[in-house]
Amino acid sequence: RLSRSNIGDAIYFICQEAINNALVHGRAKNIAVTLHSGDGLLKLFINDDGAGCESVVPNNGLNSMKGRVALLGGELSFGSPDGGGFHIKITLPLPSVSV
């Protein structure tokens, strides 16, 4: 069942994993985490200035992120489109709140 608690747990895990990957694999010096909500969607952007990569072979961390996002009915994209740094974008539907 989709709930704000499920989304919060997923966002926490994804941020933790993305920051770890940026530091360990990309040797990033700066990491930006941005969260937006509106129009029934939650959007998470995680960008770093690390080494980047030409092709991404998802490891356990990225596969785990994909699985969590899929369970919540969301979308995940990632890569190094500019040849440097690494970018992750996640879009999740927000559950409606009953008052």
Short mmCIF file of C-alpha atoms in Angstrom, two decimals:
data_model
loop_
_atom_site.label_atom_id
_atom_site.label_comp_id
_atom_site.label_asym_id
_atom_site.label_seq_id
_atom_site.Cartn_x
_atom_site.Cartn_y
_atom_site.Cartn_z
CA ARG A 1 0.00 0.00 0.00
CA LEU A 2 1.35 3.39 -1.03
CA SER A 3 1.81 5.73 1.89
CA ARG A 4 3.86 8.78 2.76
CA SER A 5 5.83 6.59 5.17
CA ASN A 6 6.77 4.17 2.35
CA ILE A 7 7.83 7.11 0.20
CA GLY A 8 9.86 8.65 3.04
CA ASP A 9 11.68 5.38 3.66
CA ALA A 10 12.43 4.98 -0.05
CA ILE A 11 13.71 8.56 -0.39
CA TYR A 12 15.95 8.11 2.64
CA PHE A 13 17.42 4.86 1.31
CA ILE A 14 17.90 6.25 -2.21
CA CYS A 15 19.67 9.38 -0.93
CA GLN A 16 21.91 7.28 1.31
CA GLU A 17 22.82 4.93 -1.54
CA ALA A 18 23.33 7.71 -4.10
CA ILE A 19 25.61 9.70 -1.78
CA ASN A 20 27.64 6.59 -0.98
CA ASN A 21 28.00 5.79 -4.71
CA ALA A 22 28.99 9.38 -5.51
CA LEU A 23 31.72 9.35 -2.87
CA VAL A 24 33.04 5.82 -3.38
CA HIS A 25 32.69 5.28 -7.14
CA GLY A 26 32.66 8.83 -8.49
CA ARG A 27 34.96 10.45 -5.94
CA ALA A 28 32.59 13.44 -5.95
CA LYS A 29 33.47 16.60 -4.09
CA ASN A 30 29.94 18.09 -4.27
CA ILE A 31 26.54 16.42 -4.20
CA ALA A 32 23.23 18.25 -4.61
CA VAL A 33 19.97 16.68 -3.43
CA THR A 34 16.78 18.48 -4.50
CA LEU A 35 13.23 17.47 -3.68
CA HIS A 36 10.13 18.99 -5.31
CA SER A 37 6.47 18.19 -4.84
CA GLY A 38 3.48 19.36 -6.80
CA ASP A 39 0.72 18.13 -9.09
CA GLY A 40 0.53 14.87 -7.16
CA LEU A 41 4.18 14.02 -7.81
CA LEU A 42 7.34 13.96 -5.78
CA LYS A 43 10.54 14.54 -7.75
CA LEU A 44 14.00 13.80 -6.38
CA PHE A 45 17.15 14.97 -8.15
CA ILE A 46 20.61 13.89 -7.01
CA ASN A 47 23.55 15.34 -8.94
CA ASP A 48 27.25 15.10 -8.24
CA ASP A 49 30.48 16.37 -9.76
CA GLY A 50 32.30 13.05 -9.64
CA ALA A 51 34.14 11.18 -12.36
CA GLY A 52 30.98 10.13 -14.21
CA CYS A 53 30.94 7.24 -16.63
CA GLU A 54 30.37 6.58 -20.33
CA SER A 55 28.10 3.61 -19.80
CA VAL A 56 26.29 2.61 -16.65
CA VAL A 57 26.20 -1.00 -15.52
CA PRO A 58 23.70 -1.00 -12.64
CA ASN A 59 25.14 -2.54 -9.49
CA ASN A 60 23.31 -3.70 -6.38
CA GLY A 61 22.73 -0.11 -5.24
CA LEU A 62 21.18 1.14 -8.48
CA ASN A 63 19.16 -2.06 -8.90
CA SER A 64 17.87 -1.69 -5.36
CA MET A 65 16.86 1.92 -6.09
CA LYS A 66 15.06 0.79 -9.26
CA GLY A 67 13.19 -1.88 -7.31
CA ARG A 68 12.03 0.51 -4.59
CA VAL A 69 10.90 3.11 -7.11
CA ALA A 70 9.04 0.47 -9.15
CA LEU A 71 7.21 -0.81 -6.06
CA LEU A 72 5.96 2.75 -5.47
CA GLY A 73 4.81 3.14 -9.08
CA GLY A 74 7.51 5.65 -9.94
CA GLU A 75 10.16 6.22 -12.55
CA LEU A 76 13.94 6.34 -12.22
CA SER A 77 16.55 7.57 -14.66
CA PHE A 78 20.29 7.97 -14.18
CA GLY A 79 23.51 8.55 -16.03
CA SER A 80 26.32 10.93 -16.91
CA PRO A 81 24.85 12.86 -19.84
CA ASP A 82 27.60 15.49 -19.91
CA GLY A 83 30.44 13.01 -19.54
CA GLY A 84 31.15 14.12 -15.97
CA GLY A 85 29.30 13.74 -12.74
CA PHE A 86 26.34 11.46 -12.20
CA HIS A 87 22.66 12.37 -12.22
CA ILE A 88 19.71 10.53 -10.72
CA LYS A 89 16.09 11.60 -11.25
CA ILE A 90 13.17 9.92 -9.51
CA THR A 91 9.49 10.70 -9.94
CA LEU A 92 6.96 9.17 -7.53
CA PRO A 93 3.20 9.56 -7.37
CA LEU A 94 2.05 11.01 -4.06
CA PRO A 95 -0.91 9.36 -2.34
CA SER A 96 -3.92 11.57 -1.87
CA VAL A 97 -4.56 12.70 1.68
CA SER A 98 -7.99 12.34 3.22
CA VAL A 99 -9.02 14.98 5.72
#
